[in-house]
Short mmCIF file of C-alpha atoms in Angstrom, two decimals:
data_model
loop_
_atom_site.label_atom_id
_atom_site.label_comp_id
_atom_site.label_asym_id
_atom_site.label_seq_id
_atom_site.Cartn_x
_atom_site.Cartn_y
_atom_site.Cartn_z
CA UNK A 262 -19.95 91.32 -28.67
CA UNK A 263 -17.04 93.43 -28.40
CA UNK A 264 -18.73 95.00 -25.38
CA UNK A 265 -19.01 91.17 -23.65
CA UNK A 266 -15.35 89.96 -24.84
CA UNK A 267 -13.39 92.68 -22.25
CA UNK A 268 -16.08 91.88 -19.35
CA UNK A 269 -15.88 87.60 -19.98
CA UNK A 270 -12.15 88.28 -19.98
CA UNK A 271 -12.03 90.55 -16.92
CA UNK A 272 -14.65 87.59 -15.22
CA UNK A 273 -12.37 84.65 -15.87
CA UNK A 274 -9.23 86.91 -15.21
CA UNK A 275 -10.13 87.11 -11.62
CA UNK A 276 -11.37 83.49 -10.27
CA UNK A 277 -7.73 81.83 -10.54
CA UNK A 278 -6.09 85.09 -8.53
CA UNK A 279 -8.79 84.43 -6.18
CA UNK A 280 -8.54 80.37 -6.24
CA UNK A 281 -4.64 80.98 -5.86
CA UNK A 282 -4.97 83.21 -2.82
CA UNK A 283 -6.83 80.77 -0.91
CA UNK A 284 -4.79 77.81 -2.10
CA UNK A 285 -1.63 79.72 -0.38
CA UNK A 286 -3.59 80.83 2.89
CA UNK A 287 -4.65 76.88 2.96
CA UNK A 288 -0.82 75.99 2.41
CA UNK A 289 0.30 78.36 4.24
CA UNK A 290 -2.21 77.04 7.43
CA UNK A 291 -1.36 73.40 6.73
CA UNK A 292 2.32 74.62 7.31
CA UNK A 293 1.29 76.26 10.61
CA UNK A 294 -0.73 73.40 11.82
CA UNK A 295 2.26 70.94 10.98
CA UNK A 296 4.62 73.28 12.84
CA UNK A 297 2.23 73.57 16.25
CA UNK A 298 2.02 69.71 16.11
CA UNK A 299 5.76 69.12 16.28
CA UNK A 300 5.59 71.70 18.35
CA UNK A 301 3.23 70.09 21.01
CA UNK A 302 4.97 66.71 20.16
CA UNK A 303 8.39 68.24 21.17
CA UNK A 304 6.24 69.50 24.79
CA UNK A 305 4.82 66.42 25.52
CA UNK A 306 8.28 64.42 25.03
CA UNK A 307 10.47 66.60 27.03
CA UNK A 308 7.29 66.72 29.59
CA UNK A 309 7.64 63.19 30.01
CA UNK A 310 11.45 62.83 30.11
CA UNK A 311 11.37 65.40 32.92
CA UNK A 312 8.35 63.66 34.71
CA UNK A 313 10.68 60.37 34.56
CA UNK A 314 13.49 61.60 35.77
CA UNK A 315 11.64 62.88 38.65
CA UNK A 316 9.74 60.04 39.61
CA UNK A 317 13.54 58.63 39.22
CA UNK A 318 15.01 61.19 41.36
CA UNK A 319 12.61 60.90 43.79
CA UNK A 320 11.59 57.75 44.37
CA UNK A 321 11.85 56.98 47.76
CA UNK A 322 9.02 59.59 48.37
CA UNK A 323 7.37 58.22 45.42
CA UNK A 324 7.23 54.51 45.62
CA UNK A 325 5.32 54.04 48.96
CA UNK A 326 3.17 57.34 47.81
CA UNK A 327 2.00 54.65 45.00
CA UNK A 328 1.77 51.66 46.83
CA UNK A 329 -0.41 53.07 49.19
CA UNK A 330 -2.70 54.54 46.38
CA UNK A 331 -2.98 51.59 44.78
CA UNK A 332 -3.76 49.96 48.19
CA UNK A 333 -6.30 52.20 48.80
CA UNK A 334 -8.28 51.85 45.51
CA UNK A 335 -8.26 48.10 45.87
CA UNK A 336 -9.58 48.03 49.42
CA UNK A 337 -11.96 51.28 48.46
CA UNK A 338 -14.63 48.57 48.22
CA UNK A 339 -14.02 47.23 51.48
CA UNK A 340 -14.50 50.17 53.43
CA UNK A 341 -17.16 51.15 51.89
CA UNK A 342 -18.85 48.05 51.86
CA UNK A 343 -17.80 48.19 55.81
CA UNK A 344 -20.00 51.58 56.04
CA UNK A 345 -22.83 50.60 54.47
CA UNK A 346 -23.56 48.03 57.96
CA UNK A 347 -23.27 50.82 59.89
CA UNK A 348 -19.33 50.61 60.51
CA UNK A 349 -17.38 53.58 60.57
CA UNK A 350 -14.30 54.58 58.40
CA UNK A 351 -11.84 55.10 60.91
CA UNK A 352 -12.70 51.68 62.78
CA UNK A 353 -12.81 49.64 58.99
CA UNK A 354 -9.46 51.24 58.50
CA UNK A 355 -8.10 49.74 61.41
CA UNK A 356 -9.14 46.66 61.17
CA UNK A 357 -8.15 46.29 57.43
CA UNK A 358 -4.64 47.23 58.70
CA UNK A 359 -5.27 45.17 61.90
CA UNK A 360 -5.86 42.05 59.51
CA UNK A 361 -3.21 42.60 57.06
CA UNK A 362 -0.49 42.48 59.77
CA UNK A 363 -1.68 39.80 61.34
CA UNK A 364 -1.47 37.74 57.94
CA UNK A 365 2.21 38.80 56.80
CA UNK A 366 2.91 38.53 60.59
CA UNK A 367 1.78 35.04 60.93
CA UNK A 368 3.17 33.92 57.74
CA UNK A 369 6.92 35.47 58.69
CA UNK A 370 6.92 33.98 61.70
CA UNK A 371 5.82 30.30 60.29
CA UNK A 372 8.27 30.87 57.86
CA UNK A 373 11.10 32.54 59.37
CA UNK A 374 12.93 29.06 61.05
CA UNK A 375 13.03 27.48 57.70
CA UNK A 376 14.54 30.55 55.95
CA UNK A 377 16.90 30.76 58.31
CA UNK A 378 18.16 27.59 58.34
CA UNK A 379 18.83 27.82 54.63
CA UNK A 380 19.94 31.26 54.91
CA UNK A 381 22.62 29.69 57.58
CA UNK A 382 23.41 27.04 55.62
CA UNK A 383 24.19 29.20 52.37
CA UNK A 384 27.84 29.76 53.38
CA UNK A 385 29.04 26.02 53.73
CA UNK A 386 27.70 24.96 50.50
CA UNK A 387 29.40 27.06 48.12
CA UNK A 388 32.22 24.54 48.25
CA UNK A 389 29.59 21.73 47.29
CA UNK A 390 28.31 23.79 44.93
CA UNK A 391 31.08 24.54 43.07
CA UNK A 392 32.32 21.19 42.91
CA UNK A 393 29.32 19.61 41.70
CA UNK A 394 28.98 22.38 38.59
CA UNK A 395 32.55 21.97 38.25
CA UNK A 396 32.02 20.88 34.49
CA UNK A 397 30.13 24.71 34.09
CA UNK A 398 32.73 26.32 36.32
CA UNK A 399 35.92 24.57 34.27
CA UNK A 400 34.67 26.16 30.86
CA UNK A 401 33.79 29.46 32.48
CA UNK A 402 37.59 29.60 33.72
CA UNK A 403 38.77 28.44 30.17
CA UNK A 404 37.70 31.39 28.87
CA UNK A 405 38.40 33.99 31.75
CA UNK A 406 42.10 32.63 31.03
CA UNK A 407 42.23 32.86 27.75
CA UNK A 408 40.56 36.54 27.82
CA UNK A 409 43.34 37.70 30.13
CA UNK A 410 45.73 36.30 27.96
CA UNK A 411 45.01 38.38 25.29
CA UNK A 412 44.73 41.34 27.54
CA UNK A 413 48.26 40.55 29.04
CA UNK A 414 49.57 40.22 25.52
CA UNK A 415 48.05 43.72 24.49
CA UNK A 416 49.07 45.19 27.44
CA UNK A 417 52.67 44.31 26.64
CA UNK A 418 53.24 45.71 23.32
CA UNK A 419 51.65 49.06 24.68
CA UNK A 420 54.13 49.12 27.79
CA UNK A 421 57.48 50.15 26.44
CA UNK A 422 60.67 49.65 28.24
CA UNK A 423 60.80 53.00 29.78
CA UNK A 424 57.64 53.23 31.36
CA UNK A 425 57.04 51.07 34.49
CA UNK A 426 53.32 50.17 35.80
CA UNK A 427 52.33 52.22 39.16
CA UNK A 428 51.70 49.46 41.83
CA UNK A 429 47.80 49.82 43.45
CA UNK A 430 47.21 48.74 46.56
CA UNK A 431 43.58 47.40 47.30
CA UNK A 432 42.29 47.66 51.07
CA UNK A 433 38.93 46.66 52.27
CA UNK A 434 37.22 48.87 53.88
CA UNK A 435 36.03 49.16 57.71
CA UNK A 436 32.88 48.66 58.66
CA UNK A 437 30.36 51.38 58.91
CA UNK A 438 26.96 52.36 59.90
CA UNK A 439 26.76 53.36 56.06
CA UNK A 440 27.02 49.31 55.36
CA UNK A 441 24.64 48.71 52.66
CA UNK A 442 22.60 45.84 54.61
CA UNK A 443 21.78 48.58 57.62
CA UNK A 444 20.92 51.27 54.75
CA UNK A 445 18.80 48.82 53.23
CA UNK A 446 17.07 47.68 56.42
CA UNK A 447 16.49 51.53 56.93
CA UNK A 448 14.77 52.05 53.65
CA UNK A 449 12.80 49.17 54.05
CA UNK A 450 11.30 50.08 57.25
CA UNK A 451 10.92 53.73 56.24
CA UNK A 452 8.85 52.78 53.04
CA UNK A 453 6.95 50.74 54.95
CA UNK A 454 6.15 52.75 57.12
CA UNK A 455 5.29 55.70 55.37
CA UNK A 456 3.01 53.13 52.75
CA UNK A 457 1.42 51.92 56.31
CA UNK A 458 0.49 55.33 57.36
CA UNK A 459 -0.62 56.90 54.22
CA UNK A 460 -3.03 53.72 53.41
CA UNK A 461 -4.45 54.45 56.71
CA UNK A 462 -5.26 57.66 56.92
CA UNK A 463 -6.60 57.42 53.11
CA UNK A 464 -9.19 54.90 54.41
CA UNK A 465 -10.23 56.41 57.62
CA UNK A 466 -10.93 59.66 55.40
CA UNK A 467 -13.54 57.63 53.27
CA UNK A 468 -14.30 59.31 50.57
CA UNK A 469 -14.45 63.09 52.32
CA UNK A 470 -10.36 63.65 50.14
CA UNK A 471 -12.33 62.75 46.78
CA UNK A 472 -15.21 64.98 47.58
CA UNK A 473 -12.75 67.59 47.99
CA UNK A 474 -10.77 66.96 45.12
CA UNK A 475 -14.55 66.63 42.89
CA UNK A 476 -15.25 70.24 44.53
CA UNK A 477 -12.47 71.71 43.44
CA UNK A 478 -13.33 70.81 39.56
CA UNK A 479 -14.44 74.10 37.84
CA UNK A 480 -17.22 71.99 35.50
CA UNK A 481 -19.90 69.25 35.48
CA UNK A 482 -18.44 67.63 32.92
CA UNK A 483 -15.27 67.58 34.08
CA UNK A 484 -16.40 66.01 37.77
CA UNK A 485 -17.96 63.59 36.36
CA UNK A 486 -15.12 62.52 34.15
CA UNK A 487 -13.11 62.32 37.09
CA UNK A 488 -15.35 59.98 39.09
CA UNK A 489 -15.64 57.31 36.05
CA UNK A 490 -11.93 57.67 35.88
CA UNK A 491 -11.72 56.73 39.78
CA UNK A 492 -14.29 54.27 39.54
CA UNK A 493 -12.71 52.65 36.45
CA UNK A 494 -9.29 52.27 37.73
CA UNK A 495 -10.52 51.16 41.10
CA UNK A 496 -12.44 48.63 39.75
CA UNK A 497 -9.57 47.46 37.00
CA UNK A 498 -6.87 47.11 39.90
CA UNK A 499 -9.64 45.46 42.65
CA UNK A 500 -10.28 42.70 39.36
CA UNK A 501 -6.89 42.49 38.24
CA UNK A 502 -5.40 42.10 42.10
CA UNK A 503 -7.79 39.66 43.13
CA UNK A 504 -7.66 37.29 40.03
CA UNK A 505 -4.04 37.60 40.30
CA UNK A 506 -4.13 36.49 43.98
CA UNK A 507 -6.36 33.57 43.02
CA UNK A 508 -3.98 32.26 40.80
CA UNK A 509 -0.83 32.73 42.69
CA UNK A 510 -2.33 30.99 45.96
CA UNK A 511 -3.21 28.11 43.54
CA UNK A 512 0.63 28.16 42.11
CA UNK A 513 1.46 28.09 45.56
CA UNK A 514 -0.15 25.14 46.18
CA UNK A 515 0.70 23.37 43.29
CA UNK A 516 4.28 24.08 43.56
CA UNK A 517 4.51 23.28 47.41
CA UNK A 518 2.87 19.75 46.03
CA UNK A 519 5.51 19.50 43.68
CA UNK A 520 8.24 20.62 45.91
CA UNK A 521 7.03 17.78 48.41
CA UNK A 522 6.33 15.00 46.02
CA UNK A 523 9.99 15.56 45.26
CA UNK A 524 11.41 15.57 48.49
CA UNK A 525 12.59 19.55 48.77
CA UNK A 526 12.94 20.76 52.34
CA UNK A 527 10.67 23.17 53.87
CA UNK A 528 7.81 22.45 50.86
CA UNK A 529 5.63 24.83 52.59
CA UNK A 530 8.21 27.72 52.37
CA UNK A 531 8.76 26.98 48.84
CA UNK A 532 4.40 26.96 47.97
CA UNK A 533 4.39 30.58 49.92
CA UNK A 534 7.71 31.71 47.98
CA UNK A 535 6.61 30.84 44.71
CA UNK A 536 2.92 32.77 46.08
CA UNK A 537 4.32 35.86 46.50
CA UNK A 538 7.73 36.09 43.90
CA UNK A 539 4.50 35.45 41.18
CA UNK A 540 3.15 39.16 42.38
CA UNK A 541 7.08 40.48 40.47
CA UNK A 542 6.16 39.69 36.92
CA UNK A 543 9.12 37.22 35.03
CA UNK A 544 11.46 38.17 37.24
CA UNK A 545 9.83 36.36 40.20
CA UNK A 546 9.38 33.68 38.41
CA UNK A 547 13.47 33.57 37.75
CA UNK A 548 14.10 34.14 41.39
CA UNK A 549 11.82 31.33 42.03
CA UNK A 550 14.30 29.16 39.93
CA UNK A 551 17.81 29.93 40.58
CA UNK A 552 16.39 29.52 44.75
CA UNK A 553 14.92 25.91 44.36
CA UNK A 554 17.64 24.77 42.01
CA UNK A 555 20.54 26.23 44.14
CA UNK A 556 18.66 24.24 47.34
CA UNK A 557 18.55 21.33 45.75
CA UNK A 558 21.69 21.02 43.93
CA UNK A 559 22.71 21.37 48.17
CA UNK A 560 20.45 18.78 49.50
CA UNK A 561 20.31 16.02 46.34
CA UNK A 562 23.78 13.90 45.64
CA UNK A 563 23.49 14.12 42.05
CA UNK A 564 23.50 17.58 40.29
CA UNK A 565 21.53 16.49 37.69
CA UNK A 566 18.52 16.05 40.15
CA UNK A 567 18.46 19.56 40.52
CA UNK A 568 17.81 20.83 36.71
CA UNK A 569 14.81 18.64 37.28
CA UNK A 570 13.16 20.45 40.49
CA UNK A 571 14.04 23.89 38.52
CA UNK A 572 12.92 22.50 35.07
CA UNK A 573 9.17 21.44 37.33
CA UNK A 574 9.24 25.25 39.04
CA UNK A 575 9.92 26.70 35.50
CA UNK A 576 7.15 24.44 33.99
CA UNK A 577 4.28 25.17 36.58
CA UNK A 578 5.41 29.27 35.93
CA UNK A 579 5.40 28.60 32.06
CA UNK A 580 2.13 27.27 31.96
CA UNK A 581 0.49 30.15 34.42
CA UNK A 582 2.13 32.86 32.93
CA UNK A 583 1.12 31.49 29.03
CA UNK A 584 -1.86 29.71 30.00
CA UNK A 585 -3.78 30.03 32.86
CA UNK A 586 -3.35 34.00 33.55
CA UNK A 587 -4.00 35.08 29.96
CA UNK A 588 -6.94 33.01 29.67
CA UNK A 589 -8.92 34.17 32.84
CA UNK A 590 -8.00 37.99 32.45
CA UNK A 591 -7.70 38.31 29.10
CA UNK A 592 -11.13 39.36 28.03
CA UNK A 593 -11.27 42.32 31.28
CA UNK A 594 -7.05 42.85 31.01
CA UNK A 595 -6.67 43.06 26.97
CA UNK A 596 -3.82 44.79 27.24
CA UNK A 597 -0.62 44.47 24.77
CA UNK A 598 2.36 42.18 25.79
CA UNK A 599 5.03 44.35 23.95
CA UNK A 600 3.93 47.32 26.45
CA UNK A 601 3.46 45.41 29.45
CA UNK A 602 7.27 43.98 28.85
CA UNK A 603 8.30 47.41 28.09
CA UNK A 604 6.66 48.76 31.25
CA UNK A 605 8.36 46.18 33.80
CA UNK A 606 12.25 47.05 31.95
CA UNK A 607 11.39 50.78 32.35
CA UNK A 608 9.97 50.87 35.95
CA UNK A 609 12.46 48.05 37.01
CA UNK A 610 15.20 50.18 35.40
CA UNK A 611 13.78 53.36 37.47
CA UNK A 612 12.98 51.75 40.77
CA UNK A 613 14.22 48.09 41.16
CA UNK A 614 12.26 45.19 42.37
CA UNK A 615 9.26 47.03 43.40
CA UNK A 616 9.20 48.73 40.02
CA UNK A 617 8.42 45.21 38.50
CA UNK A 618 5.90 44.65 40.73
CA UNK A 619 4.49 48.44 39.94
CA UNK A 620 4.72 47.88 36.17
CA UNK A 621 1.77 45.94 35.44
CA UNK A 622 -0.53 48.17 38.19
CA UNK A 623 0.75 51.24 36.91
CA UNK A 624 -0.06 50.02 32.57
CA UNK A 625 -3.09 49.20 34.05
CA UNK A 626 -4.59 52.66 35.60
CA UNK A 627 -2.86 54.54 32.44
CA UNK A 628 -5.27 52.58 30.02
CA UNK A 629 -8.43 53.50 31.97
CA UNK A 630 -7.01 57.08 32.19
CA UNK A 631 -6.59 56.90 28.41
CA UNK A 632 -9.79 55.22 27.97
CA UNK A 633 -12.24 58.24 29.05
CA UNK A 634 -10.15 60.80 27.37
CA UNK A 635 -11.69 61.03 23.75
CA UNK A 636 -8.48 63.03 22.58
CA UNK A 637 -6.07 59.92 22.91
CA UNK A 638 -8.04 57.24 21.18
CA UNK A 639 -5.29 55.93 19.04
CA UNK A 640 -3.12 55.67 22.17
CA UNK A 641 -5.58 53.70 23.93
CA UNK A 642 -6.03 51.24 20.90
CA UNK A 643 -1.84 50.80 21.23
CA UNK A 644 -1.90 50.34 24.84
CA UNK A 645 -5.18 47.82 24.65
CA UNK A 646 -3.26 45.95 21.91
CA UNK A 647 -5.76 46.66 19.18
CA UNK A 648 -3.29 48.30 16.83
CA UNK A 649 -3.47 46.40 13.54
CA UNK A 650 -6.57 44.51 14.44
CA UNK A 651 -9.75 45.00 12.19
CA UNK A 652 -12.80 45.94 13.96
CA UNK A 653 -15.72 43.11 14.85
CA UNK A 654 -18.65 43.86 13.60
CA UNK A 655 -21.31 43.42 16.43
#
């Protein structure tokens, strides 16, 4: 027994050295793993910080970059439907773009006498205008007096006698070839051009650019992933576009009824309008109101007649945007309201009006991006809306 008692002691001496070791190399590699995913956090934050504020910086070479992308994987199925008869490429491409500018052609130069009438008749009416909201204007210039007041009155205990305001003279300046509506003309054309030409080419290629670009992939696996991902965001934006273009026409209409049932001028102009300021999500829809409550606070005697056009425009809009929309895309477009809101501020913020219109597009080809990469599941659930929702059984 004596001869046992030193070896049992020696025996149980040595497991909790050993148990301890390993419990520090765990804690010490739970540390390390904690650290490397801060780490990677702290990379992939300031990676897409920098990424933002190029896309900001550079955003005229950007923007029509990514319109004509997204053209192209919309009307993907078109040319290749075209080259399955026997047509080629370069002749489908052509006529796509043939048939697209004969459409917004025809449809600016229907339209363009009525907007320019209004457009004319814009300066006269301010007058009008302000005298019929002179109830809203009166209260507005209440308080813009009674906020200077104040100002004046802190501005004169601050001024002593001894010091004497410097006078500032204000001069308007000359015009220039720098004036903001030729600069903006020049933009204009430029992006469209350069979206023109780059959806082009991209068709009359085919598909020869994504053979190249599946050629260059070192691994099976890897091509293939990138073909689902093409297919799948093709076939999102081709759904997603052409629903939405369903709807809008049928806005149109419905709003152009409205608009003439009411007795607007130029009802046709306003159907078309609301048609295409419905692409801009909410903030077309705002547009669409201030216009046809500004134009017929003009044409109507009594003001009141015009909260009641606008308050029609903003009711068909309600009920499509609420409604109608959510209910025909919602079981192929489940994606979360918080993030599509958050997308149109942060692309409007970055690139104005055509950000908006980007937003929605651009939400929508990052969730079937996320959706075949198995690494990012719980960031597809957020951008799919399915955080906090409890699994279905099937």
């Amino acid at each position: 027994m004596s001869h046992i008692h030193p070896f049992h002691t020696m025996m149980t001496g040595v497991r909790p050295e050993r148990r301890r070791e390993k419990s520090c190399e765990l804690v010490a590699a739970e540390k390390m793993s904690a650290q490397l995913w801060w780490t990677s956090m702290g990379v992939w934050v300031c990676a897409g910080f920098l990424t933002l504020y190029t896309l900001y910086i550079g955003r005229n070479l950007f923007m029509p970059i990514l319109v004509a992308g997204f053209a192209y994987l919309t009307l993907r199925p078109v040319v290749r439907a075209m080259g399955r008869i026997g047509i080629p490429s370069g002749v489908a491409a052509t006529g796509i773009m043939f048939a697209i500018a004969t459409v917004f052609g025809t449809i600016g130069y229907v339209l363009s006498g009525p907007a320019q009438d209004m457009l004319q008749q814009v300066p006269g009416s301010m007058p009008e205008v302000k005298e019929k909201l002179g109830f809203i204007f009166d209260q507005l210039e209440t308080v813009n007096q009674a906020t200077e007041d104040i100002s004046d009155t802190a501005d004169k205990e601050n001024i002593t006698s001894e010091e004497k305001p410097v006078p500032v003279e204000i001069k308007q300046p000359a015009w220039t070839t720098t004036s903001p509506l030729i600069a903006g003309t020049g933009n204009a054309v430029s992006f469209v051009s350069i979206a023109a030409a780059l959806l082009f080419f991209l068709m009359a290629a085919g598909d020869s650019l994504i053979v190249t670009v599946v050629t260059a992939l070192p691994s099976f696996s890897s091509k293939r992933r990138f073909i689902e991902v093409l297919e799948g965001v093709q076939d999102a934006l081709s759904s997603y576009l052409g629903w939405v273009t369903c709807i809008n026409a049928c806005l149109g209409v419905c709003v152009g009824f409205a608009m003439w049932l009411l007795g607007m001028p130029s009802p046709l102009l306003w159907g078309v309008a609301a048609m295409f300021l419905n692409f801009i999500p909410i903030v077309g829809a705002m547009i669409g109101i201030a216009m046809v409550f500004f134009v017929a606070l003009v044409s109507f005697e009594h003001a009141s007649f015009a909260f009641v056009v606008a308050g029609i425009y903003a009711t068909l809009t309600t009920l499509e945007g609420q409604f109608i929309t959510p209910t025909l895309l919602g079981k192929s477009m489940n994606l979360s309201s918080v993030l599509v809101f958050l997308s149109i501020v942060i692309w409007g913020w970055m690139w104005g009006m055509l950000g908006v219109f980007l937003a929605v597009p651009i939400l929508i080809a990052a969730v079937m991006v996320m959706q075949k990469l198995e690494a990012t599941s719980s960031v597809n659930a957020m951008l799919n809306g399915a955080v906090g929702k409890t699994a279905q059984p099937e």
